[in-house]
Tab-separated table of C-alpha atoms in Angstrom:
chain	number	residue	atom	x	y	z
A	1	UNK	CA	2.674	27.645	-13.462
A	2	UNK	CA	-0.485	28.607	-11.944
A	3	UNK	CA	-1.920	31.944	-11.635
A	4	UNK	CA	-5.362	33.024	-10.870
A	5	UNK	CA	-7.200	36.430	-10.314
A	6	UNK	CA	-10.938	35.367	-10.036
A	7	UNK	CA	-13.348	32.378	-9.631
A	8	UNK	CA	-13.446	29.882	-7.166
A	9	UNK	CA	-10.243	28.655	-6.147
A	10	UNK	CA	-9.116	25.660	-7.950
A	11	UNK	CA	-8.943	21.708	-6.169
A	12	UNK	CA	-10.058	20.491	-2.753
A	13	UNK	CA	-6.782	19.053	-1.982
A	14	UNK	CA	-4.764	20.909	0.964
A	15	UNK	CA	-2.072	22.462	0.058
A	16	UNK	CA	1.415	21.892	2.119
A	17	UNK	CA	2.028	25.399	2.979
A	18	UNK	CA	-0.095	28.563	2.152
A	19	UNK	CA	1.798	31.666	2.956
A	20	UNK	CA	-0.727	34.895	3.322
A	21	UNK	CA	0.639	38.284	1.944
A	22	UNK	CA	2.545	38.535	-1.576
A	23	UNK	CA	4.966	41.516	-0.689
A	24	UNK	CA	8.357	41.216	-0.628
A	25	UNK	CA	8.419	39.123	1.974
A	26	UNK	CA	5.672	36.642	1.605
A	27	UNK	CA	7.176	36.302	-2.212
A	28	UNK	CA	10.663	35.369	-0.730
A	29	UNK	CA	9.122	32.727	1.639
A	30	UNK	CA	6.990	31.308	-1.511
A	31	UNK	CA	10.067	31.225	-3.047
A	32	UNK	CA	12.436	29.794	-0.695
A	33	UNK	CA	9.655	27.296	0.098
A	34	UNK	CA	9.084	26.029	-3.998
A	35	UNK	CA	12.701	24.338	-3.330
A	36	UNK	CA	10.844	21.754	-1.507
A	37	UNK	CA	8.424	19.079	-3.179
A	38	UNK	CA	5.731	20.513	-1.594
A	39	UNK	CA	2.635	21.609	-2.736
A	40	UNK	CA	2.778	25.876	-1.821
A	41	UNK	CA	0.199	28.714	-2.061
A	42	UNK	CA	0.846	31.770	-1.690
A	43	UNK	CA	-2.377	34.389	-1.636
A	44	UNK	CA	-2.885	37.994	-1.621
A	45	UNK	CA	-5.949	40.320	-1.025
A	46	UNK	CA	-4.771	42.579	-3.829
A	47	UNK	CA	-4.861	42.095	-7.556
A	48	UNK	CA	-0.855	42.043	-7.839
A	49	UNK	CA	2.249	40.991	-5.565
A	50	UNK	CA	3.862	43.651	-3.700
A	51	UNK	CA	1.186	45.854	-3.958
A	52	UNK	CA	1.093	47.077	-0.071
A	53	UNK	CA	4.026	48.114	1.715
A	54	UNK	CA	6.394	46.733	-0.788
A	55	UNK	CA	5.725	48.841	-3.238
A	56	UNK	CA	6.244	52.201	-1.605
A	57	UNK	CA	8.998	51.829	0.688
A	58	UNK	CA	12.530	53.917	0.540
A	59	UNK	CA	14.459	51.344	-1.765
A	60	UNK	CA	17.500	50.915	0.204
A	61	UNK	CA	19.612	47.729	0.461
A	62	UNK	CA	20.896	48.439	4.270
A	63	UNK	CA	24.137	47.130	5.807
A	64	UNK	CA	22.309	47.026	9.058
A	65	UNK	CA	24.665	49.004	10.379
A	66	UNK	CA	22.227	50.927	12.823
A	67	UNK	CA	19.773	47.822	14.029
A	68	UNK	CA	19.554	46.945	17.550
A	69	UNK	CA	22.877	44.397	18.281
A	70	UNK	CA	21.905	41.251	18.892
A	71	UNK	CA	18.477	41.177	17.422
A	72	UNK	CA	17.045	38.793	14.988
A	73	UNK	CA	16.715	41.749	12.764
A	74	UNK	CA	20.277	42.665	13.096
A	75	UNK	CA	21.140	39.382	12.088
A	76	UNK	CA	18.502	38.638	9.155
A	77	UNK	CA	19.534	42.152	7.851
A	78	UNK	CA	23.577	41.376	7.877
A	79	UNK	CA	22.500	38.145	6.465
A	80	UNK	CA	19.925	39.364	4.038
A	81	UNK	CA	22.027	41.963	2.480
A	82	UNK	CA	24.399	39.599	0.806
A	83	UNK	CA	21.861	37.016	0.079
A	84	UNK	CA	20.134	39.908	-1.979
A	85	UNK	CA	23.128	41.620	-3.401
A	86	UNK	CA	24.032	38.016	-5.044
A	87	UNK	CA	20.721	37.649	-5.985
A	88	UNK	CA	20.103	40.675	-7.727
A	89	UNK	CA	23.131	40.483	-9.495
A	90	UNK	CA	22.165	37.200	-11.007
A	91	UNK	CA	18.722	38.342	-12.013
A	92	UNK	CA	19.276	41.616	-13.221
A	93	UNK	CA	17.489	43.495	-10.166
A	94	UNK	CA	19.526	46.847	-10.668
A	95	UNK	CA	21.563	47.496	-7.606
A	96	UNK	CA	24.098	50.977	-7.298
A	97	UNK	CA	25.837	50.826	-4.450
A	98	UNK	CA	26.434	54.441	-3.704
A	99	UNK	CA	27.403	54.236	-0.009
A	100	UNK	CA	25.465	56.220	2.859
A	101	UNK	CA	26.552	59.342	4.941
A	102	UNK	CA	24.537	60.044	8.181
A	103	UNK	CA	25.102	64.046	8.693
A	104	UNK	CA	25.332	65.621	11.653
A	105	UNK	CA	24.098	69.153	11.874
A	106	UNK	CA	24.345	70.234	15.250
A	107	UNK	CA	26.212	69.431	17.891
A	108	UNK	CA	24.138	66.579	19.521
A	109	UNK	CA	24.373	64.672	16.481
A	110	UNK	CA	27.510	64.890	15.963
A	111	UNK	CA	28.208	63.630	19.793
A	112	UNK	CA	26.307	60.707	18.225
A	113	UNK	CA	28.676	59.611	15.393
A	114	UNK	CA	30.767	57.708	17.487
A	115	UNK	CA	28.234	55.541	19.585
A	116	UNK	CA	26.950	54.990	15.603
A	117	UNK	CA	30.597	53.729	14.799
A	118	UNK	CA	30.547	51.297	17.452
A	119	UNK	CA	27.084	50.167	17.352
A	120	UNK	CA	28.078	49.591	13.233
A	121	UNK	CA	30.840	47.182	14.568
A	122	UNK	CA	28.626	45.645	17.198
A	123	UNK	CA	26.289	44.470	14.509
A	124	UNK	CA	29.348	43.172	12.395
A	125	UNK	CA	29.934	45.699	10.257
A	126	UNK	CA	33.140	47.188	10.554
A	127	UNK	CA	33.638	49.587	7.195
A	128	UNK	CA	31.693	52.399	8.704
A	129	UNK	CA	33.801	56.070	9.577
A	130	UNK	CA	33.392	59.534	10.855
A	131	UNK	CA	34.405	62.122	8.533
A	132	UNK	CA	34.813	65.763	8.971
A	133	UNK	CA	33.073	68.488	8.021
A	134	UNK	CA	35.641	69.293	5.121
A	135	UNK	CA	35.753	66.222	3.879
A	136	UNK	CA	31.966	65.639	4.108
A	137	UNK	CA	31.281	69.334	2.024
A	138	UNK	CA	33.716	67.518	-0.530
A	139	UNK	CA	31.853	64.673	-1.090
A	140	UNK	CA	28.356	66.406	-1.244
A	141	UNK	CA	29.334	70.223	-2.366
A	142	UNK	CA	25.535	70.748	-2.571
A	143	UNK	CA	24.598	70.214	1.166
A	144	UNK	CA	23.436	72.779	2.891
A	145	UNK	CA	25.387	74.945	5.499
A	146	UNK	CA	26.207	74.289	9.190
A	147	UNK	CA	27.660	70.421	8.543
A	148	UNK	CA	29.628	69.458	11.332
A	149	UNK	CA	30.336	65.950	10.282
A	150	UNK	CA	29.065	62.621	9.264
A	151	UNK	CA	29.497	58.764	9.579
A	152	UNK	CA	30.279	57.357	6.055
A	153	UNK	CA	28.728	53.500	5.291
A	154	UNK	CA	30.279	52.892	2.332
A	155	UNK	CA	28.424	49.848	1.494
A	156	UNK	CA	24.596	51.019	1.664
A	157	UNK	CA	22.872	51.195	-1.424
A	158	UNK	CA	20.169	51.666	-3.381
A	159	UNK	CA	17.557	48.998	-5.497
A	160	UNK	CA	14.536	48.325	-7.110
A	161	UNK	CA	12.005	46.871	-4.855
A	162	UNK	CA	9.411	46.148	-7.536
A	163	UNK	CA	11.649	44.128	-8.967
A	164	UNK	CA	12.928	42.177	-6.152
A	165	UNK	CA	9.239	41.179	-5.547
A	166	UNK	CA	8.434	40.393	-8.744
A	167	UNK	CA	11.749	38.204	-9.223
A	168	UNK	CA	10.771	35.868	-6.146
A	169	UNK	CA	6.865	35.718	-7.177
A	170	UNK	CA	8.635	34.533	-11.137
A	171	UNK	CA	10.633	32.195	-9.516
A	172	UNK	CA	8.336	30.503	-7.232
A	173	UNK	CA	5.460	30.338	-9.986
A	174	UNK	CA	7.757	28.997	-11.720
A	175	UNK	CA	8.741	26.473	-9.593
A	176	UNK	CA	5.006	25.041	-9.036
A	177	UNK	CA	3.537	27.471	-6.327
A	178	UNK	CA	0.118	28.616	-6.725
A	179	UNK	CA	-0.365	32.336	-6.510
A	180	UNK	CA	-3.585	32.980	-6.022
A	181	UNK	CA	-4.466	36.890	-6.344
A	182	UNK	CA	-7.886	39.021	-5.575
A	183	UNK	CA	-7.788	36.404	-2.491
A	184	UNK	CA	-8.332	38.067	0.877
A	185	UNK	CA	-8.262	35.798	3.962
A	186	UNK	CA	-11.712	36.534	6.094
A	187	UNK	CA	-11.459	33.689	8.787
A	188	UNK	CA	-8.887	30.725	9.769
A	189	UNK	CA	-10.402	27.641	11.363
A	190	UNK	CA	-7.365	25.949	12.738
A	191	UNK	CA	-7.674	21.940	12.217
A	192	UNK	CA	-5.526	19.380	10.454
A	193	UNK	CA	-5.800	21.050	7.917
A	194	UNK	CA	-6.580	24.648	8.578
A	195	UNK	CA	-9.519	26.029	6.291
A	196	UNK	CA	-9.161	29.558	5.617
A	197	UNK	CA	-12.407	31.058	4.385
A	198	UNK	CA	-11.242	33.698	1.747
A	199	UNK	CA	-13.150	35.941	-0.713
A	200	UNK	CA	-12.864	33.529	-3.393
A	201	UNK	CA	-13.640	30.091	-1.481
A	202	UNK	CA	-11.925	28.102	0.675
A	203	UNK	CA	-8.327	27.192	0.871
A	204	UNK	CA	-7.124	23.935	3.109
A	205	UNK	CA	-3.211	24.119	3.803
A	206	UNK	CA	-1.447	21.810	6.494
A	207	UNK	CA	1.067	24.392	7.646
A	208	UNK	CA	-0.048	28.538	7.312
A	209	UNK	CA	2.483	31.650	7.217
A	210	UNK	CA	1.149	34.816	7.762
A	211	UNK	CA	3.234	37.827	6.050
A	212	UNK	CA	0.003	39.760	5.949
A	213	UNK	CA	1.837	43.135	6.805
A	214	UNK	CA	-0.118	45.704	7.423
A	215	UNK	CA	-3.013	43.212	8.693
A	216	UNK	CA	-0.627	40.723	10.140
A	217	UNK	CA	-1.696	41.224	13.434
A	218	UNK	CA	-5.420	40.832	12.400
A	219	UNK	CA	-4.267	37.458	10.895
A	220	UNK	CA	-2.739	36.270	14.011
A	221	UNK	CA	-5.791	36.961	16.289
A	222	UNK	CA	-7.673	34.647	13.686
A	223	UNK	CA	-5.476	31.805	15.382
A	224	UNK	CA	-5.688	33.147	18.965
A	225	UNK	CA	-2.906	35.183	19.289
A	226	UNK	CA	-2.481	38.924	20.620
A	227	UNK	CA	1.309	39.111	20.546
A	228	UNK	CA	1.384	42.580	18.686
A	229	UNK	CA	-0.561	45.314	17.170
A	230	UNK	CA	0.163	46.635	13.845
A	231	UNK	CA	0.294	50.615	14.008
A	232	UNK	CA	0.229	51.918	10.314
A	233	UNK	CA	3.044	54.553	9.833
A	234	UNK	CA	2.722	56.513	7.016
A	235	UNK	CA	5.723	57.944	5.103
A	236	UNK	CA	4.964	60.208	2.468
A	237	UNK	CA	7.874	60.917	0.046
A	238	UNK	CA	8.338	63.292	-3.216
A	239	UNK	CA	10.236	62.446	-6.439
A	240	UNK	CA	12.278	64.787	-8.118
A	241	UNK	CA	12.648	64.765	-11.563
A	242	UNK	CA	16.244	62.984	-13.235
A	243	UNK	CA	17.725	66.605	-13.683
A	244	UNK	CA	18.192	66.881	-10.071
A	245	UNK	CA	20.108	63.495	-10.154
A	246	UNK	CA	23.368	65.353	-10.288
A	247	UNK	CA	22.704	67.523	-6.703
A	248	UNK	CA	23.805	64.125	-4.973
A	249	UNK	CA	26.436	61.544	-5.048
A	250	UNK	CA	25.059	59.411	-1.661
A	251	UNK	CA	22.422	58.632	0.428
A	252	UNK	CA	22.256	61.208	2.784
A	253	UNK	CA	20.611	60.411	6.389
A	254	UNK	CA	19.657	61.937	9.270
A	255	UNK	CA	21.111	60.761	12.625
A	256	UNK	CA	18.348	58.240	13.766
A	257	UNK	CA	15.995	59.082	16.721
A	258	UNK	CA	13.911	56.687	18.616
A	259	UNK	CA	11.161	56.969	15.807
A	260	UNK	CA	13.575	55.718	12.914
A	261	UNK	CA	15.912	56.789	10.479
A	262	UNK	CA	14.161	60.109	9.433
A	263	UNK	CA	13.899	61.979	6.046
A	264	UNK	CA	16.430	61.266	4.062
A	265	UNK	CA	17.658	62.537	0.653
A	266	UNK	CA	18.716	59.443	-2.321
A	267	UNK	CA	19.136	58.963	-5.427
A	268	UNK	CA	16.774	56.072	-7.317
A	269	UNK	CA	17.863	53.317	-9.269
A	270	UNK	CA	15.472	55.016	-11.864
A	271	UNK	CA	17.723	58.086	-12.754
A	272	UNK	CA	15.234	60.384	-9.796
A	273	UNK	CA	15.936	61.873	-6.445
A	274	UNK	CA	13.555	61.010	-3.833
A	275	UNK	CA	12.757	63.151	-0.400
A	276	UNK	CA	11.115	61.290	2.810
A	277	UNK	CA	9.609	59.904	4.577
A	278	UNK	CA	7.453	61.232	7.131
A	279	UNK	CA	6.380	59.140	10.051
A	280	UNK	CA	2.841	59.615	10.776
A	281	UNK	CA	1.409	56.853	13.409
A	282	UNK	CA	-2.227	56.236	12.050
A	283	UNK	CA	-5.284	54.495	12.575
A	284	UNK	CA	-6.609	53.863	9.075
A	285	UNK	CA	-4.194	51.352	7.149
A	286	UNK	CA	-5.339	52.085	4.104
A	287	UNK	CA	-4.535	56.062	4.345
A	288	UNK	CA	-1.800	56.095	1.712
A	289	UNK	CA	-2.674	59.620	0.513
A	290	UNK	CA	-0.250	62.300	0.621
A	291	UNK	CA	-1.457	65.422	3.001
A	292	UNK	CA	0.024	69.341	2.698
A	293	UNK	CA	1.312	69.047	6.226
A	294	UNK	CA	3.626	66.244	5.181
A	295	UNK	CA	4.817	67.509	2.036
A	296	UNK	CA	5.478	70.723	3.599
A	297	UNK	CA	7.770	69.232	6.367
A	298	UNK	CA	9.587	67.310	4.039
A	299	UNK	CA	10.198	70.594	1.844
A	300	UNK	CA	11.144	71.919	4.937
A	301	UNK	CA	13.589	69.412	5.780
A	302	UNK	CA	15.060	68.897	2.248
A	303	UNK	CA	16.082	72.640	2.164
A	304	UNK	CA	18.280	72.166	5.143
A	305	UNK	CA	19.809	69.175	3.490
A	306	UNK	CA	19.944	69.805	0.037
A	307	UNK	CA	18.761	73.433	-0.477
A	308	UNK	CA	19.061	73.263	-4.592
A	309	UNK	CA	16.756	70.117	-4.726
A	310	UNK	CA	14.006	72.341	-3.841
A	311	UNK	CA	14.141	74.383	-7.218
A	312	UNK	CA	13.792	71.302	-9.067
A	313	UNK	CA	10.763	70.271	-10.522
A	314	UNK	CA	8.419	67.386	-9.100
A	315	UNK	CA	7.858	64.378	-10.726
A	316	UNK	CA	5.475	62.499	-7.974
A	317	UNK	CA	4.417	62.365	-4.651
A	318	UNK	CA	3.308	59.116	-3.022
A	319	UNK	CA	2.931	57.587	0.420
A	320	UNK	CA	3.120	53.876	1.959
A	321	UNK	CA	2.231	52.880	5.591
A	322	UNK	CA	5.107	50.803	7.310
A	323	UNK	CA	4.168	47.871	9.918
A	324	UNK	CA	5.019	49.522	13.179
A	325	UNK	CA	4.582	47.670	16.133
A	326	UNK	CA	6.048	49.450	18.839
A	327	UNK	CA	8.884	46.556	19.449
A	328	UNK	CA	12.430	47.111	18.721
A	329	UNK	CA	12.708	43.823	16.879
A	330	UNK	CA	10.877	41.917	14.006
A	331	UNK	CA	7.658	39.839	15.401
A	332	UNK	CA	8.400	36.374	13.944
A	333	UNK	CA	6.640	34.035	16.471
A	334	UNK	CA	6.743	30.005	15.572
A	335	UNK	CA	3.467	28.142	16.756
A	336	UNK	CA	4.134	24.681	16.151
A	337	UNK	CA	1.356	23.448	17.672
A	338	UNK	CA	-0.645	24.914	15.208
A	339	UNK	CA	1.730	24.563	12.154
A	340	UNK	CA	1.724	28.107	11.729
A	341	UNK	CA	4.399	30.835	11.879
A	342	UNK	CA	3.762	34.738	12.352
A	343	UNK	CA	5.974	37.259	10.514
A	344	UNK	CA	4.974	40.530	11.704
A	345	UNK	CA	6.325	44.128	12.425
A	346	UNK	CA	8.774	44.273	9.378
A	347	UNK	CA	9.629	47.428	9.155
A	348	UNK	CA	11.667	49.311	6.162
A	349	UNK	CA	14.706	46.624	6.599
A	350	UNK	CA	12.591	44.075	5.578
A	351	UNK	CA	13.585	44.834	1.915
A	352	UNK	CA	17.304	43.741	2.774
A	353	UNK	CA	16.261	41.206	5.128
A	354	UNK	CA	13.850	39.259	2.714
A	355	UNK	CA	15.997	36.045	1.672
A	356	UNK	CA	17.051	35.478	5.408
A	357	UNK	CA	13.834	36.052	6.507
A	358	UNK	CA	12.461	33.253	4.194
A	359	UNK	CA	15.482	31.060	5.131
A	360	UNK	CA	14.745	31.593	9.046
A	361	UNK	CA	10.596	30.823	8.327
A	362	UNK	CA	11.428	27.504	6.964
A	363	UNK	CA	13.860	26.745	9.576
A	364	UNK	CA	10.650	27.462	12.029
A	365	UNK	CA	8.414	25.232	9.607
A	366	UNK	CA	10.841	22.603	9.877
A	367	UNK	CA	11.255	22.336	13.799
A	368	UNK	CA	7.584	22.467	13.590
A	369	UNK	CA	7.326	18.940	11.370
A	370	UNK	CA	7.166	20.730	8.152
A	371	UNK	CA	9.340	17.820	5.498
A	372	UNK	CA	11.980	19.669	4.162
A	373	UNK	CA	14.191	16.765	2.632
A	374	UNK	CA	14.878	17.042	-1.096
A	375	UNK	CA	15.324	20.854	-1.759
A	376	UNK	CA	16.601	21.423	-5.280
A	377	UNK	CA	18.096	24.563	-6.826
A	378	UNK	CA	15.596	26.450	-8.859
A	379	UNK	CA	16.030	27.520	-12.314
A	380	UNK	CA	17.619	31.101	-12.722
A	381	UNK	CA	15.332	34.340	-13.399
A	382	UNK	CA	16.402	37.112	-15.430
A	383	UNK	CA	14.387	40.052	-15.114
A	384	UNK	CA	13.921	43.042	-17.477
A	385	UNK	CA	16.237	46.114	-15.960
A	386	UNK	CA	14.635	49.023	-15.158
A	387	UNK	CA	17.867	50.600	-13.617
A	388	UNK	CA	19.607	53.801	-15.806
A	389	UNK	CA	23.062	52.229	-14.397
A	390	UNK	CA	22.094	49.897	-16.768
A	391	UNK	CA	21.573	49.373	-20.917
A	392	UNK	CA	17.950	49.520	-21.537
A	393	UNK	CA	16.207	48.239	-24.798
A	394	UNK	CA	15.820	51.615	-26.205
A	395	UNK	CA	19.754	51.605	-26.188
A	396	UNK	CA	20.505	48.102	-27.230
A	397	UNK	CA	20.988	48.232	-31.515
A	398	UNK	CA	21.416	44.275	-31.358
A	399	UNK	CA	17.776	43.751	-29.635
A	400	UNK	CA	16.326	46.572	-31.975
A	401	UNK	CA	17.546	44.604	-34.759
A	402	UNK	CA	16.276	41.379	-33.644
A	403	UNK	CA	12.611	43.063	-32.562
A	404	UNK	CA	12.070	46.462	-33.788
A	405	UNK	CA	9.175	46.241	-30.967
A	406	UNK	CA	12.424	47.653	-28.718
A	407	UNK	CA	12.740	50.700	-30.470
A	408	UNK	CA	9.188	51.764	-30.461
A	409	UNK	CA	8.889	54.157	-27.390
A	410	UNK	CA	5.363	54.254	-25.816
A	411	UNK	CA	6.310	56.305	-22.710
A	412	UNK	CA	8.927	59.197	-23.812
A	413	UNK	CA	9.502	60.304	-20.434
A	414	UNK	CA	10.720	56.996	-18.863
A	415	UNK	CA	11.839	55.918	-22.600
A	416	UNK	CA	9.398	52.826	-22.520
A	417	UNK	CA	9.347	50.756	-25.645
A	418	UNK	CA	6.083	48.336	-27.147
A	419	UNK	CA	8.676	45.577	-26.435
A	420	UNK	CA	8.960	46.171	-22.725
A	421	UNK	CA	4.861	46.514	-22.247
A	422	UNK	CA	4.269	43.307	-24.404
A	423	UNK	CA	6.869	41.320	-22.016
A	424	UNK	CA	5.548	42.456	-19.048
A	425	UNK	CA	1.729	41.672	-20.177
A	426	UNK	CA	2.877	38.241	-20.914
A	427	UNK	CA	5.092	37.654	-17.951
A	428	UNK	CA	4.571	34.665	-15.414
A	429	UNK	CA	3.075	37.055	-13.266
A	430	UNK	CA	1.679	39.390	-15.626
A	431	UNK	CA	0.041	43.239	-13.985
A	432	UNK	CA	-3.491	43.301	-13.073
A	433	UNK	CA	-3.758	46.844	-13.356
A	434	UNK	CA	-2.124	49.770	-15.114
A	435	UNK	CA	0.053	50.546	-11.801
A	436	UNK	CA	0.989	46.953	-12.097
A	437	UNK	CA	2.141	47.766	-15.757
A	438	UNK	CA	4.249	50.837	-14.517
A	439	UNK	CA	6.138	48.944	-11.763
A	440	UNK	CA	7.228	46.675	-14.265
A	441	UNK	CA	8.354	49.075	-17.113
A	442	UNK	CA	8.284	52.532	-15.873
A	443	UNK	CA	5.378	53.238	-18.265
A	444	UNK	CA	3.510	56.441	-17.136
A	445	UNK	CA	6.073	56.646	-14.429
A	446	UNK	CA	7.825	60.050	-15.802
A	447	UNK	CA	7.736	64.139	-15.748
A	448	UNK	CA	4.301	63.914	-17.274
A	449	UNK	CA	2.957	61.217	-15.240
A	450	UNK	CA	0.680	59.692	-17.915
A	451	UNK	CA	-0.268	62.852	-19.139
A	452	UNK	CA	1.137	61.980	-22.786
A	453	UNK	CA	1.394	58.161	-23.181
A	454	UNK	CA	-1.682	57.088	-20.617
A	455	UNK	CA	-4.199	56.479	-23.198
A	456	UNK	CA	-1.318	54.278	-25.452
A	457	UNK	CA	-0.464	52.718	-22.450
A	458	UNK	CA	-3.930	51.841	-21.382
A	459	UNK	CA	-4.792	50.662	-24.472
A	460	UNK	CA	-1.861	48.039	-24.616
A	461	UNK	CA	-2.955	46.582	-21.420
A	462	UNK	CA	-6.488	46.123	-22.315
A	463	UNK	CA	-5.050	44.537	-25.359
A	464	UNK	CA	-2.744	42.537	-23.792
A	465	UNK	CA	-5.576	41.230	-21.312
A	466	UNK	CA	-7.767	40.588	-23.724
């Protein structure tokens, strides 16, 4: 098992395949490639996996009911939902199947519901149905006034995006994939093999997969292609306290428009309620800060959807950048002559589609000559549970009896124990920062945002890295 974070890259012999970008999609591709008897590398410019778009999405396991019928995205989301739901159950990734309501607040939106129901059928999803206003109100009594109806999509769910990415990467590394972090790709000299100039020295590889998210277009241009341009689309979100959880029972979606799915209200697997995202097209691919205007817009939308939510305490605000391309479909392109596959334009559905995208990419690589004989099943992985709907260590008397560290709470807001922090720091893919530790344990993620436990968590983090 090899995870490197600093110094020159080990070895000089070329990898068979290198995946650039260790987000949820890149990690899924590396995991799928790990099934083959090949030398695989997964590289990322950051100090952790899932540290870009993947860490700041809306955490919904989609059915694909509203994708463009016949598109690659439609097929991969539909297949990916099935694959990820099964994988999550086997791997301990928390998922809550709450169902979604696309709520109509005016006559135009109400008139759009039959078309959305037909679109769901065209996408192979046949369980959606239109509800009258009184049934919507019975399901969600805290909704604001003026509801005219809704489309009920019973199989939409919420999931933990952090654990999903980490599970893929963990399984990949345990199966022999080399994970190189703090390893930005600065240039590519195409050839046999390709030579990537990285911030940690040269890396040679026969096949190359570009899953670089916001930077996928830039990597693409290094190989001579200009098929798409990524425009970072900022999505700001507000996270409300766990005491707000009783206000909402479903994922509440607006009727979508040409800019996307709009502002939603959704429970999280961590017990909070989330409001967002905005959709702001920017030029700066690092602009993940929140703005007063963005948060004011969210509060205005939230007051219409669920008025009582605005009386609840805010736990956190954050923003993520989605890789918008102006195209209606994923920008997944194979270039067999170059032994190169681009995986670009993966929007908010990428989490759901990740395992299907990975299988599709391996098929494209095989069509380009990658030997895929001898595929094996991977050793199962079982991830620590971060979800409130499932038992956590502080609640497990048997775990505490066997190891008292699981009974010693460090972060009281999120009820995170010393045992969980210790395990995360000693894991196959350990955190590169306290923020990475938070995504693995929830430490510092609660009401006080680390005001009470921050020093203790930092000390444990530094001790674990020593």
